[in-house]
Every structure is written in structure tokens, then in C-alpha cells.
Amino acid sequence: MSDRDYQEQEEIYSKVVRAGRRTYFFDVRSTKADDYYLTITESKKFTNDDGSFHFKKHKIYLYKEDFVEFGETLKEVTDYIIDKKGDEVISDRHQTDFKKDEPAPPAEADAAEPNHPASFTNIDFDDI
């Protein structure tokens, strides 16, 4: 088999999902028996100290006999997450300085800041 034949066989159908530093590749491949299977590849970009970058990849092979159970389980688990935590992405939690449930500072602390609205005098214009 030539390189061209192999390449055409490998590129049966593909979809890409870009998600920040991650990219997910969904690729339909062919077995030696000319049946199809799916590979799901997560590629994550990392930046080195010198400014160059590299990618780390993780791959899952998914065969037709597992599609139904895999799909049902994926839906069940993602529905569970959305049900318990909602669909809002809380990206602040990925910050190294994120503090969970930090209480708001008291109003007096706000008033001590110059130019903070709480430090302004309340004026009733009917008194002028």
C-alpha cells in the first residue's frame, strides 16, 4: 500500500473541537477488515520557559460495539454535571489565587477607600 493509499484510508471523516488550550479531534478510521472505528484525541498546548511550545496528546479508541453504551454513559454523566452545577463555566476557579466562597468585605471597609461610592455623602437635593 502506498503512502497515498494509507493517507486516504486514514482520513475518512474528521471533526475538530477547539476549546482554549485544548483541541479535540474526532477521527473515523478504518480497520484492516475495512470496518470503521472512532479515535478521540485530546491535544493540549503547553508553553516552555523559552517561549516555545509543545503538545501533549491523549487518544481513545472507540469501536462500534461500544458506541451505544459509551454515548448513553457520556450523556448520563454530562447531564448529571449540568444538573448539579449548571452550565455556567466557572473559569475563575482555574486561577491559582482563587479563593472559594470568600466573604464580601464589610461596608465600612468600602467606605474607607477614596472615591468608593460608600464614602460619598448622601445629599437630598430638596435640601438645597
GROMACS .gro file of N, CA and C in nm:
model
  384
    1MET      N    1   0.085  -0.117   0.000
    1MET     CA    2   0.000   0.000   0.000
    1MET      C    3   0.089   0.123   0.000
    2SER      N    4   0.063   0.218  -0.088
    2SER     CA    5   0.144   0.339  -0.095
    2SER      C    6   0.107   0.433   0.018
    3ASP      N    7   0.192   0.533   0.041
    3ASP     CA    8   0.163   0.632   0.144
    3ASP      C    9   0.032   0.704   0.115
    4ARG      N   10   0.005   0.728  -0.014
    4ARG     CA   11  -0.118   0.798  -0.052
    4ARG      C   12  -0.241   0.713  -0.018
    5ASP      N   13  -0.236   0.584  -0.047
    5ASP     CA   14  -0.349   0.495  -0.015
    5ASP      C   15  -0.372   0.491   0.134
    6TYR      N   16  -0.263   0.484   0.211
    6TYR     CA   17  -0.275   0.480   0.357
    6TYR      C   18  -0.336   0.610   0.407
    7GLN      N   19  -0.290   0.724   0.354
    7GLN     CA   20  -0.340   0.854   0.397
    7GLN      C   21  -0.489   0.868   0.367
    8GLU      N   22  -0.532   0.828   0.248
    8GLU     CA   23  -0.674   0.837   0.214
    8GLU      C   24  -0.757   0.749   0.306
    9GLN      N   25  -0.705   0.632   0.339
    9GLN     CA   26  -0.776   0.540   0.428
    9GLN      C   27  -0.788   0.602   0.568
   10GLU      N   28  -0.685   0.670   0.614
   10GLU     CA   29  -0.685   0.730   0.746
   10GLU      C   30  -0.778   0.850   0.756
   11GLU      N   31  -0.798   0.924   0.649
   11GLU     CA   32  -0.878   1.046   0.652
   11GLU      C   33  -1.018   1.022   0.599
   12ILE      N   34  -1.092   0.935   0.665
   12ILE     CA   35  -1.227   0.900   0.622
   12ILE      C   36  -1.324   1.011   0.656
   13TYR      N   37  -1.320   1.057   0.781
   13TYR     CA   38  -1.408   1.166   0.825
   13TYR      C   39  -1.349   1.221   0.954
   14SER      N   40  -1.346   1.353   0.969
   14SER     CA   41  -1.288   1.415   1.088
   14SER      C   42  -1.368   1.539   1.128
   15LYS      N   43  -1.372   1.563   1.257
   15LYS     CA   44  -1.430   1.685   1.313
   15LYS      C   45  -1.334   1.734   1.421
   16VAL      N   46  -1.327   1.866   1.436
   16VAL     CA   47  -1.237   1.926   1.534
   16VAL      C   48  -1.317   2.018   1.626
   17VAL      N   49  -1.288   2.009   1.756
   17VAL     CA   50  -1.348   2.099   1.855
   17VAL      C   51  -1.233   2.171   1.926
   18ARG      N   52  -1.227   2.303   1.911
   18ARG     CA   53  -1.124   2.382   1.979
   18ARG      C   54  -1.183   2.437   2.108
   19ALA      N   55  -1.108   2.421   2.216
   19ALA     CA   56  -1.156   2.462   2.348
   19ALA      C   57  -1.039   2.520   2.427
   20GLY      N   58  -1.008   2.646   2.405
   20GLY     CA   59  -0.895   2.709   2.475
   20GLY      C   60  -0.764   2.646   2.435
   21ARG      N   61  -0.687   2.598   2.536
   21ARG     CA   62  -0.558   2.534   2.508
   21ARG      C   63  -0.575   2.391   2.460
   22ARG      N   64  -0.697   2.341   2.464
   22ARG     CA   65  -0.722   2.203   2.422
   22ARG      C   66  -0.789   2.200   2.285
   23THR      N   67  -0.756   2.098   2.210
   23THR     CA   68  -0.824   2.071   2.084
   23THR      C   69  -0.861   1.923   2.086
   24TYR      N   70  -0.985   1.895   2.047
   24TYR     CA   71  -1.033   1.757   2.041
   24TYR      C   72  -1.053   1.719   1.895
   25PHE      N   73  -0.996   1.606   1.856
   25PHE     CA   74  -1.009   1.555   1.720
   25PHE      C   75  -1.093   1.428   1.724
   26PHE      N   76  -1.198   1.425   1.645
   26PHE     CA   77  -1.283   1.307   1.631
   26PHE      C   78  -1.256   1.254   1.490
   27ASP      N   79  -1.190   1.141   1.481
   27ASP     CA   80  -1.148   1.087   1.351
   27ASP      C   81  -1.205   0.948   1.328
   28VAL      N   82  -1.271   0.931   1.214
   28VAL     CA   83  -1.318   0.799   1.173
   28VAL      C   84  -1.203   0.731   1.100
   29ARG      N   85  -1.170   0.612   1.145
   29ARG     CA   86  -1.060   0.534   1.087
   29ARG      C   87  -1.115   0.401   1.036
   30SER      N   88  -1.030   0.333   0.962
   30SER     CA   89  -1.071   0.205   0.904
   30SER      C   90  -0.982   0.093   0.958
   31THR      N   91  -1.046  -0.020   0.992
   31THR     CA   92  -0.970  -0.137   1.035
   31THR      C   93  -0.915  -0.209   0.912
   32LYS      N   94  -0.831  -0.308   0.934
   32LYS     CA   95  -0.779  -0.388   0.822
   32LYS      C   96  -0.891  -0.461   0.750
   33ALA      N   97  -0.999  -0.490   0.822
   33ALA     CA   98  -1.115  -0.559   0.763
   33ALA      C   99  -1.211  -0.459   0.695
   34ASP      N  100  -1.170  -0.332   0.687
   34ASP     CA  101  -1.246  -0.225   0.624
   34ASP      C  102  -1.376  -0.193   0.699
   35ASP      N  103  -1.371  -0.205   0.832
   35ASP     CA  104  -1.480  -0.157   0.916
   35ASP      C  105  -1.433  -0.025   0.977
   36TYR      N  106  -1.523   0.053   1.034
   36TYR     CA  107  -1.487   0.183   1.088
   36TYR      C  108  -1.485   0.181   1.240
   37TYR      N  109  -1.400   0.266   1.296
   37TYR     CA  110  -1.395   0.292   1.439
   37TYR      C  111  -1.362   0.439   1.458
   38LEU      N  112  -1.373   0.486   1.581
   38LEU     CA  113  -1.353   0.627   1.611
   38LEU      C  114  -1.233   0.643   1.702
   39THR      N  115  -1.150   0.743   1.672
   39THR     CA  116  -1.047   0.784   1.768
   39THR      C  117  -1.083   0.924   1.814
   40ILE      N  118  -1.071   0.946   1.944
   40ILE     CA  119  -1.090   1.079   2.002
   40ILE      C  120  -0.956   1.117   2.062
   41THR      N  121  -0.899   1.228   2.012
   41THR     CA  122  -0.769   1.272   2.058
   41THR      C  123  -0.781   1.407   2.124
   42GLU      N  124  -0.730   1.418   2.247
   42GLU     CA  125  -0.719   1.547   2.313
   42GLU      C  126  -0.576   1.593   2.295
   43SER      N  127  -0.559   1.713   2.242
   43SER     CA  128  -0.427   1.771   2.225
   43SER      C  129  -0.424   1.900   2.307
   44LYS      N  130  -0.328   1.909   2.397
   44LYS     CA  131  -0.320   2.025   2.486
   44LYS      C  132  -0.186   2.095   2.465
   45LYS      N  133  -0.193   2.226   2.446
   45LYS     CA  134  -0.073   2.307   2.418
   45LYS      C  135  -0.009   2.353   2.549
   46PHE      N  136   0.122   2.333   2.559
   46PHE     CA  137   0.200   2.379   2.674
   46PHE      C  138   0.310   2.472   2.624
   47THR      N  139   0.335   2.578   2.699
   47THR     CA  140   0.441   2.673   2.664
   47THR      C  141   0.562   2.647   2.752
   48ASN      N  142   0.678   2.635   2.690
   48ASN     CA  143   0.803   2.615   2.762
   48ASN      C  144   0.853   2.749   2.815
   49ASP      N  145   0.949   2.746   2.907
   49ASP     CA  146   1.005   2.868   2.966
   49ASP      C  147   1.068   2.959   2.861
   50ASP      N  148   1.120   2.900   2.753
   50ASP     CA  149   1.186   2.981   2.649
   50ASP      C  150   1.087   3.037   2.547
   51GLY      N  151   0.957   3.017   2.568
   51GLY     CA  152   0.856   3.070   2.476
   51GLY      C  153   0.813   2.973   2.368
   52SER      N  154   0.889   2.866   2.349
   52SER     CA  155   0.847   2.764   2.253
   52SER      C  156   0.733   2.684   2.315
   53PHE      N  157   0.671   2.600   2.236
   53PHE     CA  158   0.559   2.523   2.290
   53PHE      C  159   0.564   2.380   2.240
   54HIS      N  160   0.490   2.295   2.309
   54HIS     CA  161   0.477   2.155   2.270
   54HIS      C  162   0.335   2.110   2.302
   55PHE      N  163   0.297   1.998   2.248
   55PHE     CA  164   0.163   1.944   2.267
   55PHE      C  165   0.171   1.809   2.336
   56LYS      N  166   0.077   1.784   2.427
   56LYS     CA  167   0.061   1.651   2.484
   56LYS      C  168  -0.070   1.597   2.430
   57LYS      N  169  -0.067   1.472   2.386
   57LYS     CA  170  -0.186   1.412   2.326
   57LYS      C  171  -0.227   1.287   2.400
   58HIS      N  172  -0.357   1.272   2.413
   58HIS     CA  173  -0.416   1.151   2.471
   58HIS      C  174  -0.521   1.101   2.373
   59LYS      N  175  -0.522   0.971   2.350
   59LYS     CA  176  -0.611   0.915   2.249
   59LYS      C  177  -0.696   0.804   2.306
   60ILE      N  178  -0.823   0.803   2.264
   60ILE     CA  179  -0.918   0.697   2.299
   60ILE      C  180  -0.961   0.631   2.168
   61TYR      N  181  -0.962   0.499   2.167
   61TYR     CA  182  -1.011   0.423   2.052
   61TYR      C  183  -1.150   0.372   2.089
   62LEU      N  184  -1.247   0.399   2.006
   62LEU     CA  185  -1.384   0.359   2.035
   62LEU      C  186  -1.438   0.279   1.916
   63TYR      N  187  -1.478   0.155   1.944
   63TYR     CA  188  -1.525   0.065   1.840
   63TYR      C  189  -1.677   0.058   1.838
   64LYS      N  190  -1.733   0.022   1.723
   64LYS     CA  191  -1.878   0.026   1.702
   64LYS      C  192  -1.956  -0.048   1.809
   65GLU      N  193  -1.904  -0.160   1.855
   65GLU     CA  194  -1.979  -0.237   1.954
   65GLU      C  195  -1.993  -0.164   2.087
   66ASP      N  196  -1.916  -0.057   2.106
   66ASP     CA  197  -1.922   0.021   2.231
   66ASP      C  198  -1.993   0.155   2.215
   67PHE      N  199  -2.033   0.191   2.092
   67PHE     CA  200  -2.092   0.324   2.067
   67PHE      C  201  -2.215   0.352   2.153
   68VAL      N  202  -2.310   0.261   2.157
   68VAL     CA  203  -2.436   0.286   2.227
   68VAL      C  204  -2.411   0.308   2.376
   69GLU      N  205  -2.341   0.215   2.440
   69GLU     CA  206  -2.317   0.228   2.584
   69GLU      C  207  -2.231   0.351   2.615
   70PHE      N  208  -2.130   0.377   2.533
   70PHE     CA  209  -2.044   0.494   2.553
   70PHE      C  210  -2.127   0.622   2.542
   71GLY      N  211  -2.208   0.633   2.436
   71GLY     CA  212  -2.291   0.751   2.415
   71GLY      C  213  -2.391   0.772   2.527
   72GLU      N  214  -2.458   0.664   2.570
   72GLU     CA  215  -2.555   0.674   2.680
   72GLU      C  216  -2.487   0.717   2.809
   73THR      N  217  -2.371   0.660   2.837
   73THR     CA  218  -2.299   0.693   2.960
   73THR      C  219  -2.246   0.835   2.956
   74LEU      N  220  -2.195   0.877   2.842
   74LEU     CA  221  -2.149   1.016   2.828
   74LEU      C  222  -2.263   1.113   2.852
   75LYS      N  223  -2.379   1.087   2.794
   75LYS     CA  224  -2.496   1.173   2.814
   75LYS      C  225  -2.539   1.173   2.960
   76GLU      N  226  -2.542   1.055   3.022
   76GLU     CA  227  -2.584   1.046   3.163
   76GLU      C  228  -2.491   1.128   3.253
   77VAL      N  229  -2.362   1.115   3.231
   77VAL     CA  230  -2.265   1.185   3.315
   77VAL      C  231  -2.267   1.335   3.289
   78THR      N  232  -2.275   1.377   3.165
   78THR     CA  233  -2.280   1.521   3.136
   78THR      C  234  -2.410   1.583   3.186
   79ASP      N  235  -2.521   1.511   3.174
   79ASP     CA  236  -2.649   1.560   3.230
   79ASP      C  237  -2.639   1.574   3.381
   80TYR      N  238  -2.573   1.480   3.449
   80TYR     CA  239  -2.555   1.486   3.593
   80TYR      C  240  -2.478   1.612   3.631
   81ILE      N  241  -2.369   1.640   3.559
   81ILE     CA  242  -2.288   1.758   3.589
   81ILE      C  243  -2.369   1.885   3.571
   82ILE      N  244  -2.440   1.897   3.460
   82ILE     CA  245  -2.522   2.016   3.434
   82ILE      C  246  -2.632   2.029   3.539
   83ASP      N  247  -2.693   1.917   3.578
   83ASP     CA  248  -2.798   1.919   3.679
   83ASP      C  249  -2.745   1.966   3.814
   84LYS      N  250  -2.626   1.921   3.851
   84LYS     CA  251  -2.571   1.953   3.983
   84LYS      C  252  -2.501   2.089   3.988
   85LYS      N  253  -2.438   2.130   3.877
   85LYS     CA  254  -2.356   2.251   3.879
   85LYS      C  255  -2.398   2.357   3.777
   86GLY      N  256  -2.498   2.326   3.693
   86GLY     CA  257  -2.540   2.420   3.591
   86GLY      C  258  -2.443   2.420   3.475
   87ASP      N  259  -2.474   2.500   3.373
   87ASP     CA  260  -2.388   2.500   3.255
   87ASP      C  261  -2.294   2.620   3.250
   88GLU      N  262  -2.296   2.703   3.355
   88GLU     CA  263  -2.204   2.816   3.361
   88GLU      C  264  -2.063   2.765   3.385
   89VAL      N  265  -1.968   2.816   3.308
   89VAL     CA  266  -1.828   2.778   3.325
   89VAL      C  267  -1.767   2.873   3.426
   90ILE      N  268  -1.712   2.817   3.529
   90ILE     CA  269  -1.654   2.900   3.635
   90ILE      C  270  -1.503   2.901   3.616
   91SER      N  271  -1.457   2.982   3.521
   91SER     CA  272  -1.315   2.982   3.485
   91SER      C  273  -1.227   3.039   3.594
   92ASP      N  274  -1.283   3.123   3.684
   92ASP     CA  275  -1.202   3.179   3.792
   92ASP      C  276  -1.141   3.069   3.878
   93ARG      N  277  -1.210   2.957   3.888
   93ARG     CA  278  -1.160   2.850   3.975
   93ARG      C  279  -1.031   2.789   3.921
   94HIS      N  280  -0.998   2.819   3.796
   94HIS     CA  281  -0.873   2.768   3.740
   94HIS      C  282  -0.756   2.861   3.773
   95GLN      N  283  -0.786   2.977   3.830
   95GLN     CA  284  -0.681   3.071   3.868
   95GLN      C  285  -0.613   3.021   3.994
   96THR      N  286  -0.482   3.041   4.004
   96THR     CA  287  -0.408   2.993   4.120
   96THR      C  288  -0.445   3.068   4.247
   97ASP      N  289  -0.495   3.192   4.235
   97ASP     CA  290  -0.527   3.270   4.354
   97ASP      C  291  -0.676   3.269   4.387
   98PHE      N  292  -0.754   3.179   4.324
   98PHE     CA  293  -0.897   3.171   4.351
   98PHE      C  294  -0.921   3.124   4.494
   99LYS      N  295  -1.012   3.193   4.564
   99LYS     CA  296  -1.048   3.155   4.700
   99LYS      C  297  -1.197   3.125   4.702
  100LYS      N  298  -1.232   3.003   4.739
  100LYS     CA  299  -1.371   2.959   4.738
  100LYS      C  300  -1.452   3.032   4.845
  101ASP      N  301  -1.569   3.081   4.805
  101ASP     CA  302  -1.666   3.142   4.896
  101ASP      C  303  -1.604   3.244   4.991
  102GLU      N  304  -1.522   3.332   4.938
  102GLU     CA  305  -1.463   3.437   5.020
  102GLU      C  306  -1.572   3.539   5.054
  103PRO      N  307  -1.590   3.570   5.183
  103PRO     CA  308  -1.696   3.665   5.219
  103PRO      C  309  -1.665   3.805   5.167
  104ALA      N  310  -1.771   3.879   5.137
  104ALA     CA  311  -1.755   4.016   5.090
  104ALA      C  312  -1.705   4.102   5.205
  105PRO      N  313  -1.620   4.203   5.176
  105PRO     CA  314  -1.572   4.290   5.283
  105PRO      C  315  -1.687   4.371   5.340
  106PRO      N  316  -1.681   4.406   5.468
  106PRO     CA  317  -1.787   4.485   5.528
  106PRO      C  318  -1.797   4.623   5.462
  107ALA      N  319  -1.916   4.684   5.472
  107ALA     CA  320  -1.941   4.813   5.408
  107ALA      C  321  -1.847   4.921   5.459
  108GLU      N  322  -1.807   4.914   5.587
  108GLU     CA  323  -1.717   5.015   5.642
  108GLU      C  324  -1.582   5.011   5.571
  109ALA      N  325  -1.537   4.892   5.533
  109ALA     CA  326  -1.409   4.881   5.463
  109ALA      C  327  -1.419   4.948   5.327
  110ASP      N  328  -1.533   4.935   5.261
  110ASP     CA  329  -1.553   5.000   5.132
  110ASP      C  330  -1.549   5.152   5.147
  111ALA      N  331  -1.610   5.203   5.256
  111ALA     CA  332  -1.618   5.347   5.276
  111ALA      C  333  -1.481   5.407   5.300
  112ALA      N  334  -1.386   5.328   5.351
  112ALA     CA  335  -1.253   5.379   5.378
  112ALA      C  336  -1.174   5.403   5.250
  113GLU      N  337  -1.214   5.339   5.140
  113GLU     CA  338  -1.146   5.359   5.013
  113GLU      C  339  -1.183   5.494   4.955
  114PRO      N  340  -1.085   5.575   4.913
  114PRO     CA  341  -1.119   5.702   4.849
  114PRO      C  342  -1.195   5.677   4.719
  115ASN      N  343  -1.290   5.760   4.689
  115ASN     CA  344  -1.371   5.753   4.568
  115ASN      C  345  -1.460   5.630   4.559
  116HIS      N  346  -1.476   5.558   4.668
  116HIS     CA  347  -1.570   5.446   4.668
  116HIS      C  348  -1.709   5.503   4.693
  117PRO      N  349  -1.812   5.455   4.623
  117PRO     CA  350  -1.947   5.511   4.640
  117PRO      C  351  -1.993   5.516   4.784
  118ALA      N  352  -1.952   5.421   4.867
  118ALA     CA  353  -1.996   5.421   5.007
  118ALA      C  354  -1.934   5.536   5.086
  119SER      N  355  -1.824   5.595   5.034
  119SER     CA  356  -1.760   5.705   5.106
  119SER      C  357  -1.821   5.840   5.072
  120PHE      N  358  -1.912   5.847   4.976
  120PHE     CA  359  -1.975   5.973   4.937
  120PHE      C  360  -2.084   6.010   5.036
  121THR      N  361  -2.106   6.140   5.052
  121THR     CA  362  -2.212   6.189   5.139
  121THR      C  363  -2.343   6.183   5.064
  122ASN      N  364  -2.446   6.136   5.131
  122ASN     CA  365  -2.579   6.129   5.069
  122ASN      C  366  -2.641   6.268   5.076
  123ILE      N  367  -2.674   6.323   4.962
  123ILE     CA  368  -2.731   6.458   4.954
  123ILE      C  369  -2.872   6.447   4.901
  124ASP      N  370  -2.964   6.512   4.968
  124ASP     CA  371  -3.101   6.521   4.921
  124ASP      C  372  -3.117   6.658   4.854
  125PHE      N  373  -3.141   6.659   4.726
  125PHE     CA  374  -3.146   6.785   4.651
  125PHE      C  375  -3.261   6.875   4.694
  126ASP      N  376  -3.359   6.821   4.765
  126ASP     CA  377  -3.468   6.907   4.816
  126ASP      C  378  -3.417   6.999   4.927
  127ASP      N  379  -3.304   6.962   4.990
  127ASP     CA  380  -3.247   7.043   5.098
  127ASP      C  381  -3.167   7.162   5.045
  128ILE      N  382  -3.135   7.165   4.916
  128ILE     CA  383  -3.050   7.271   4.860
  128ILE      C  384  -3.134   7.392   4.826
   0.00000   0.00000   0.00000
